[in-house]
Amino acid sequence: MENVSNDSKKVVLSLVQASGTPTLGNYLGAFKNWHEMAEDNDCIFGVADLHAITVRSKPADLRRRSIEMYAMLLALGLNPDKNIVFLQSHVQEHALLGWILNCYTQFGEASRMTQFKDKSTRHADNVNVGLFTYPILMAADILLYNADMVPVGDDQKQHLEIARNIAARFNGIYGDVFKLPEPYIGRHGAKILSLQEPEKKMSKSDPNVKAFISLTDPTDVIVKKIKGAVTDSEARVYYGEGKAGINNLMTIYSCCTGKGMDDIEREFEGKGYGDFKAAVAEAVAEELRPLREEYERILGDKAYIEKCAAEGADKARAIARRTVRKVMKKVGFYQI
């Protein structure tokens, strides 16, 4: 892993912001497949704590969330001996390359980023420059490690596109410096929707805590949230139009059990939503229990977390320094 890539494996990079406990939607949509992704590729996983400060929080909360997210990455089965697992702020080259890339990004292309418009609306009391340059720092995250592929959701496609544009522009001026990353097309996870408003994505930032299931929720909380999920008045379990709530619960049940929609419909034929919700709750609880137990075990071992974080930062830093040194030489900085 010292040189990250070899002839047969691709370098895949994914950073997760330290902004709260991930949800069932994050897990079924992406995280559940990460262990498989890590087996087939040279993976670099990070906690994006530099990105997290675009929204102001108490210092103690940021530290806690960063460590919790790091522990969650380890609990997902991302072996720190086989993969690089680190905290972004421990590798200062992210910020340095981010500044350099700012100077190779046009204001117009940065202003077209839809997430800036969205976050500016939601955080109108703190529309800081970091929100605006967020995609450029994300480009630095990717380009530092010569990533071949980056897993992206629908809301991140623009960010990968601008990273490619910046890299191509820089390469056009200075030669072949950066690798142009591609989106990672692995086994697609499911799109899990809100339990209370099943027309929108499940989100940990939802002000209604009944709308999402956190990966650390205990069984009794999971059961209560699923039982309170919005459905419809038809009281028949099948996948179809106008049944967003039931469709969402069927998708969740399918992901946790491996059963197809037709099988689920047959299983609950003649049964009401009460029986169905109880089965969904049990399946979710069983799916998340091993992850939650491993997470709690790791989170309780501070020495292990700090050892893994230090080793991960050392590995990441070794690669990042080579990239930054090359970039600075190309730009013309005097080096000693």
Short mmCIF file of C-alpha atoms in Angstrom, two decimals:
data_model
loop_
_atom_site.label_atom_id
_atom_site.label_comp_id
_atom_site.label_asym_id
_atom_site.label_seq_id
_atom_site.Cartn_x
_atom_site.Cartn_y
_atom_site.Cartn_z
CA MET A 1 0.00 0.00 0.00
CA GLU A 2 3.04 2.28 0.25
CA ASN A 3 2.72 3.35 -3.38
CA VAL A 4 -1.07 3.07 -3.18
CA SER A 5 -1.63 1.52 -6.59
CA ASN A 6 -0.39 -1.58 -8.36
CA ASP A 7 -0.95 -3.01 -11.80
CA SER A 8 -4.15 -4.86 -10.99
CA LYS A 9 -5.97 -2.62 -8.53
CA LYS A 10 -7.44 0.84 -8.87
CA VAL A 11 -7.09 3.61 -6.30
CA VAL A 12 -10.51 4.52 -4.90
CA LEU A 13 -10.89 7.50 -2.58
CA SER A 14 -13.84 8.38 -0.38
CA LEU A 15 -14.07 10.97 2.38
CA VAL A 16 -17.02 11.29 4.76
CA GLN A 17 -17.81 14.53 6.51
CA ALA A 18 -17.76 14.55 10.32
CA SER A 19 -21.23 16.03 10.65
CA GLY A 20 -23.11 13.51 12.76
CA THR A 21 -23.90 9.82 12.94
CA PRO A 22 -24.61 8.25 9.52
CA THR A 23 -28.08 6.90 8.83
CA LEU A 24 -29.52 3.65 7.60
CA GLY A 25 -29.76 5.41 4.24
CA ASN A 26 -26.00 6.04 4.18
CA TYR A 27 -25.37 2.43 5.15
CA LEU A 28 -27.67 0.72 2.65
CA GLY A 29 -26.90 3.28 -0.06
CA ALA A 30 -23.11 3.13 0.17
CA PHE A 31 -21.35 1.92 3.32
CA LYS A 32 -22.61 -1.66 3.12
CA ASN A 33 -20.71 -2.07 -0.15
CA TRP A 34 -17.49 -0.44 1.03
CA HIS A 35 -16.02 -3.59 2.52
CA GLU A 36 -16.44 -5.30 -0.86
CA MET A 37 -14.99 -2.22 -2.57
CA ALA A 38 -11.96 -2.34 -0.26
CA GLU A 39 -11.32 -5.99 -1.13
CA ASP A 40 -11.17 -5.26 -4.86
CA ASN A 41 -9.28 -1.94 -4.87
CA ASP A 42 -6.60 0.07 -3.08
CA CYS A 43 -8.82 2.26 -0.97
CA ILE A 44 -8.21 5.52 0.85
CA PHE A 45 -10.91 6.44 3.35
CA GLY A 46 -10.95 9.68 5.29
CA VAL A 47 -12.95 11.76 7.72
CA ALA A 48 -13.43 15.17 6.09
CA ASP A 49 -13.12 17.27 9.23
CA LEU A 50 -11.76 20.28 7.31
CA HIS A 51 -14.97 20.35 5.28
CA ALA A 52 -17.01 20.11 8.49
CA ILE A 53 -16.10 23.60 9.72
CA THR A 54 -18.02 25.35 6.92
CA VAL A 55 -20.87 24.95 9.42
CA ARG A 56 -19.85 26.36 12.79
CA SER A 57 -19.90 24.05 15.78
CA LYS A 58 -18.41 23.84 19.25
CA PRO A 59 -14.77 22.61 19.25
CA ALA A 60 -15.60 19.72 21.59
CA ASP A 61 -18.44 18.63 19.27
CA LEU A 62 -16.18 18.65 16.21
CA ARG A 63 -13.56 16.54 18.01
CA ARG A 64 -16.19 14.08 19.21
CA ARG A 65 -17.88 13.76 15.81
CA SER A 66 -14.53 13.29 14.06
CA ILE A 67 -13.51 10.43 16.33
CA GLU A 68 -16.96 8.86 16.14
CA MET A 69 -16.90 8.92 12.34
CA TYR A 70 -13.38 7.47 12.30
CA ALA A 71 -14.50 4.67 14.63
CA MET A 72 -17.48 4.05 12.34
CA LEU A 73 -15.19 3.65 9.31
CA LEU A 74 -13.19 1.02 11.20
CA ALA A 75 -16.38 -0.69 12.41
CA LEU A 76 -17.53 -1.04 8.79
CA GLY A 77 -14.67 -3.50 8.35
CA LEU A 78 -12.24 -1.17 6.58
CA ASN A 79 -9.00 -2.82 7.65
CA PRO A 80 -6.46 -0.05 8.43
CA ASP A 81 -3.61 -2.46 7.63
CA LYS A 82 -4.88 -3.00 4.08
CA ASN A 83 -6.39 0.44 3.44
CA ILE A 84 -5.47 4.00 4.35
CA VAL A 85 -7.94 5.32 6.92
CA PHE A 86 -7.17 8.82 8.20
CA LEU A 87 -8.44 12.21 9.34
CA GLN A 88 -8.19 14.93 6.71
CA SER A 89 -6.86 17.61 9.08
CA HIS A 90 -3.88 15.39 9.96
CA VAL A 91 -2.59 15.83 6.41
CA GLN A 92 -1.94 19.54 5.88
CA GLU A 93 -1.29 19.03 2.17
CA HIS A 94 -5.08 19.01 1.64
CA ALA A 95 -5.28 22.68 2.60
CA LEU A 96 -2.11 23.59 0.70
CA LEU A 97 -3.19 21.96 -2.55
CA GLY A 98 -6.67 23.40 -2.03
CA TRP A 99 -5.24 26.92 -2.05
CA ILE A 100 -3.18 26.27 -5.17
CA LEU A 101 -6.19 24.81 -6.99
CA ASN A 102 -8.27 27.86 -5.97
CA CYS A 103 -5.96 29.83 -8.25
CA TYR A 104 -6.70 27.48 -11.17
CA THR A 105 -10.48 27.57 -10.73
CA GLN A 106 -12.63 30.12 -12.48
CA PHE A 107 -15.08 32.08 -10.33
CA GLY A 108 -17.89 31.33 -12.77
CA GLU A 109 -17.51 27.56 -12.60
CA ALA A 110 -17.30 27.63 -8.79
CA SER A 111 -20.42 29.82 -8.57
CA ARG A 112 -22.41 27.23 -10.53
CA MET A 113 -22.12 24.61 -7.77
CA THR A 114 -25.67 23.88 -6.64
CA GLN A 115 -24.63 22.75 -3.14
CA PHE A 116 -23.31 26.24 -2.38
CA LYS A 117 -26.70 27.71 -3.24
CA ASP A 118 -28.47 25.09 -1.13
CA LYS A 119 -26.21 25.44 1.91
CA SER A 120 -26.24 29.23 1.68
CA THR A 121 -30.01 29.11 2.00
CA ARG A 122 -29.95 26.66 4.91
CA HIS A 123 -27.15 28.50 6.77
CA ALA A 124 -28.01 32.08 5.86
CA ASP A 125 -26.41 33.39 9.06
CA ASN A 126 -22.99 31.96 8.08
CA VAL A 127 -22.44 32.14 4.32
CA ASN A 128 -18.66 31.88 4.53
CA VAL A 129 -16.07 31.66 1.75
CA GLY A 130 -15.37 28.06 2.80
CA LEU A 131 -18.86 27.08 1.60
CA PHE A 132 -17.99 28.58 -1.78
CA THR A 133 -14.56 26.93 -2.11
CA TYR A 134 -15.73 23.60 -0.64
CA PRO A 135 -15.65 21.85 -4.07
CA ILE A 136 -12.07 23.01 -4.69
CA LEU A 137 -10.92 21.49 -1.39
CA MET A 138 -12.78 18.34 -2.42
CA ALA A 139 -10.88 18.40 -5.71
CA ALA A 140 -7.63 18.62 -3.72
CA ASP A 141 -8.72 15.61 -1.63
CA ILE A 142 -9.14 13.56 -4.79
CA LEU A 143 -6.17 14.79 -6.81
CA LEU A 144 -3.66 14.50 -3.94
CA TYR A 145 -3.82 10.71 -4.10
CA ASN A 146 -4.05 10.22 -7.88
CA ALA A 147 -7.39 8.52 -7.35
CA ASP A 148 -8.63 6.48 -10.29
CA MET A 149 -12.21 6.44 -9.02
CA VAL A 150 -14.44 8.22 -6.52
CA PRO A 151 -17.80 6.88 -5.30
CA VAL A 152 -20.31 9.69 -5.81
CA GLY A 153 -24.01 10.11 -5.20
CA ASP A 154 -26.27 12.27 -7.31
CA ASP A 155 -25.53 15.29 -5.12
CA GLN A 156 -21.76 14.93 -5.60
CA LYS A 157 -21.53 14.50 -9.39
CA GLN A 158 -20.92 18.22 -9.90
CA HIS A 159 -17.99 18.10 -7.48
CA LEU A 160 -16.28 15.28 -9.34
CA GLU A 161 -16.87 17.14 -12.60
CA ILE A 162 -15.18 20.31 -11.32
CA ALA A 163 -12.27 18.24 -9.97
CA ARG A 164 -11.78 16.79 -13.46
CA ASN A 165 -12.03 20.26 -15.03
CA ILE A 166 -9.43 21.72 -12.67
CA ALA A 167 -7.10 18.77 -13.21
CA ALA A 168 -7.44 19.01 -17.00
CA ARG A 169 -6.76 22.76 -16.90
CA PHE A 170 -3.68 22.29 -14.74
CA ASN A 171 -2.41 19.46 -16.95
CA GLY A 172 -2.99 21.63 -20.03
CA ILE A 173 -0.66 24.27 -18.61
CA TYR A 174 2.03 22.13 -16.95
CA GLY A 175 1.86 18.69 -18.55
CA ASP A 176 0.69 15.35 -17.17
CA VAL A 177 0.51 16.09 -13.43
CA PHE A 178 -2.90 14.91 -12.23
CA LYS A 179 -4.86 11.78 -13.03
CA LEU A 180 -8.43 12.53 -14.13
CA PRO A 181 -10.69 10.59 -11.74
CA GLU A 182 -13.72 8.62 -12.86
CA PRO A 183 -16.90 7.93 -10.86
CA TYR A 184 -16.79 4.59 -9.06
CA ILE A 185 -19.42 2.29 -10.50
CA GLY A 186 -19.72 -0.56 -8.06
CA ARG A 187 -22.68 -2.53 -6.86
CA HIS A 188 -25.34 0.13 -6.49
CA GLY A 189 -26.87 0.57 -3.08
CA ALA A 190 -30.49 1.47 -2.58
CA LYS A 191 -31.87 4.97 -2.26
CA ILE A 192 -33.49 5.08 1.16
CA LEU A 193 -36.07 7.77 1.81
CA SER A 194 -37.37 9.58 4.88
CA LEU A 195 -39.66 7.56 7.14
CA GLN A 196 -41.88 10.61 7.62
CA GLU A 197 -41.67 12.26 4.19
CA PRO A 198 -40.98 9.37 1.79
CA GLU A 199 -40.72 11.72 -1.18
CA LYS A 200 -37.32 12.96 0.01
CA LYS A 201 -33.99 11.34 0.89
CA MET A 202 -33.33 10.08 4.42
CA SER A 203 -30.98 12.60 6.05
CA LYS A 204 -29.26 12.85 9.42
CA SER A 205 -29.79 16.61 9.32
CA ASP A 206 -33.57 16.21 9.21
CA PRO A 207 -35.03 18.20 12.15
CA ASN A 208 -37.56 15.38 12.67
CA VAL A 209 -35.61 12.57 14.38
CA LYS A 210 -38.46 10.16 13.57
CA ALA A 211 -37.60 10.53 9.86
CA PHE A 212 -34.27 8.68 9.97
CA ILE A 213 -32.60 5.72 11.65
CA SER A 214 -29.08 6.34 12.93
CA LEU A 215 -26.57 3.50 12.76
CA THR A 216 -26.20 3.76 16.53
CA ASP A 217 -29.92 3.63 17.35
CA PRO A 218 -30.75 0.80 19.81
CA THR A 219 -33.32 -1.82 18.86
CA ASP A 220 -36.22 -0.26 20.77
CA VAL A 221 -35.68 3.09 18.99
CA ILE A 222 -35.49 1.37 15.59
CA VAL A 223 -38.77 -0.46 16.29
CA LYS A 224 -40.50 2.74 17.40
CA LYS A 225 -39.36 4.69 14.31
CA ILE A 226 -40.38 1.97 11.85
CA LYS A 227 -43.76 1.51 13.53
CA GLY A 228 -44.31 5.26 13.18
CA ALA A 229 -43.28 5.36 9.51
CA VAL A 230 -45.73 7.01 7.11
CA THR A 231 -47.63 4.55 4.91
CA ASP A 232 -51.10 4.81 3.30
CA SER A 233 -54.67 3.70 3.99
CA GLU A 234 -54.72 0.71 1.65
CA ALA A 235 -53.25 -1.75 4.20
CA ARG A 236 -51.90 -4.07 1.49
CA VAL A 237 -48.16 -4.71 1.05
CA TYR A 238 -47.15 -4.30 -2.58
CA TYR A 239 -44.80 -2.08 -4.58
CA GLY A 240 -46.59 0.46 -6.74
CA GLU A 241 -47.46 4.03 -7.61
CA GLY A 242 -48.81 6.25 -4.87
CA LYS A 243 -47.31 4.00 -2.18
CA ALA A 244 -44.06 5.88 -1.44
CA GLY A 245 -44.02 4.93 2.25
CA ILE A 246 -44.59 1.21 1.66
CA ASN A 247 -42.21 1.21 -1.32
CA ASN A 248 -39.52 2.66 0.95
CA LEU A 249 -40.11 0.09 3.71
CA MET A 250 -40.09 -2.72 1.14
CA THR A 251 -36.76 -1.44 -0.21
CA ILE A 252 -35.31 -1.39 3.30
CA TYR A 253 -36.61 -4.90 4.01
CA SER A 254 -35.24 -6.14 0.69
CA CYS A 255 -31.76 -4.72 1.42
CA CYS A 256 -31.67 -6.29 4.87
CA THR A 257 -33.01 -9.73 3.91
CA GLY A 258 -31.97 -10.13 0.27
CA LYS A 259 -35.58 -10.87 -0.73
CA GLY A 260 -37.02 -9.51 -3.97
CA MET A 261 -40.16 -7.38 -4.14
CA ASP A 262 -42.29 -10.25 -5.45
CA ASP A 263 -41.15 -12.47 -2.58
CA ILE A 264 -41.98 -9.74 -0.07
CA GLU A 265 -45.46 -9.27 -1.55
CA ARG A 266 -46.11 -13.02 -1.28
CA GLU A 267 -44.75 -13.16 2.29
CA PHE A 268 -47.19 -10.50 3.49
CA GLU A 269 -50.19 -11.39 1.36
CA GLY A 270 -53.30 -11.15 3.53
CA LYS A 271 -51.37 -9.43 6.33
CA GLY A 272 -51.62 -5.83 7.45
CA TYR A 273 -49.05 -3.08 7.86
CA GLY A 274 -48.58 -3.90 11.53
CA ASP A 275 -47.09 -7.32 10.74
CA PHE A 276 -45.03 -5.86 7.91
CA LYS A 277 -43.57 -3.03 9.99
CA ALA A 278 -42.68 -5.46 12.80
CA ALA A 279 -40.78 -7.63 10.30
CA VAL A 280 -38.99 -4.62 8.81
CA ALA A 281 -37.98 -3.39 12.27
CA GLU A 282 -36.60 -6.81 13.21
CA ALA A 283 -34.65 -7.08 9.95
CA VAL A 284 -33.12 -3.61 10.37
CA ALA A 285 -32.21 -4.26 14.00
CA GLU A 286 -30.49 -7.54 13.09
CA GLU A 287 -28.67 -5.89 10.18
CA LEU A 288 -27.28 -3.06 12.31
CA ARG A 289 -26.61 -4.93 15.58
CA PRO A 290 -23.13 -6.31 14.65
CA LEU A 291 -22.06 -2.93 13.27
CA ARG A 292 -23.29 -1.07 16.36
CA GLU A 293 -21.55 -3.52 18.71
CA GLU A 294 -18.26 -3.28 16.81
CA TYR A 295 -18.54 0.52 16.70
CA GLU A 296 -19.09 0.70 20.47
CA ARG A 297 -16.14 -1.64 21.06
CA ILE A 298 -13.79 0.44 18.90
CA LEU A 299 -15.03 3.75 20.29
CA GLY A 300 -14.19 2.48 23.79
CA ASP A 301 -10.57 1.77 22.80
CA LYS A 302 -9.04 5.23 22.50
CA ALA A 303 -5.49 3.89 22.23
CA TYR A 304 -6.43 1.75 19.22
CA ILE A 305 -8.18 4.65 17.49
CA GLU A 306 -5.20 6.96 18.00
CA LYS A 307 -2.77 4.29 16.77
CA CYS A 308 -4.80 3.68 13.61
CA ALA A 309 -5.30 7.41 13.00
CA ALA A 310 -1.57 8.15 13.39
CA GLU A 311 -0.54 5.30 11.08
CA GLY A 312 -3.21 6.24 8.55
CA ALA A 313 -2.07 9.87 8.54
CA ASP A 314 1.55 8.81 8.01
CA LYS A 315 0.61 6.70 4.98
CA ALA A 316 -1.62 9.41 3.52
CA ARG A 317 0.96 12.13 4.16
CA ALA A 318 3.70 10.22 2.34
CA ILE A 319 1.62 10.14 -0.85
CA ALA A 320 0.23 13.67 -0.48
CA ARG A 321 3.71 15.19 -0.02
CA ARG A 322 4.95 13.69 -3.27
CA THR A 323 1.99 15.14 -5.15
CA VAL A 324 2.31 18.60 -3.59
CA ARG A 325 6.07 18.68 -4.20
CA LYS A 326 5.47 17.91 -7.87
CA VAL A 327 2.71 20.52 -8.16
CA MET A 328 4.77 23.24 -6.45
CA LYS A 329 7.75 22.53 -8.69
CA LYS A 330 5.53 22.80 -11.78
CA VAL A 331 4.00 26.09 -10.63
CA GLY A 332 7.43 27.55 -9.91
CA PHE A 333 7.75 27.72 -6.13
CA TYR A 334 11.37 27.84 -4.97
CA GLN A 335 12.14 24.56 -3.23
CA ILE A 336 14.94 23.52 -0.88
#
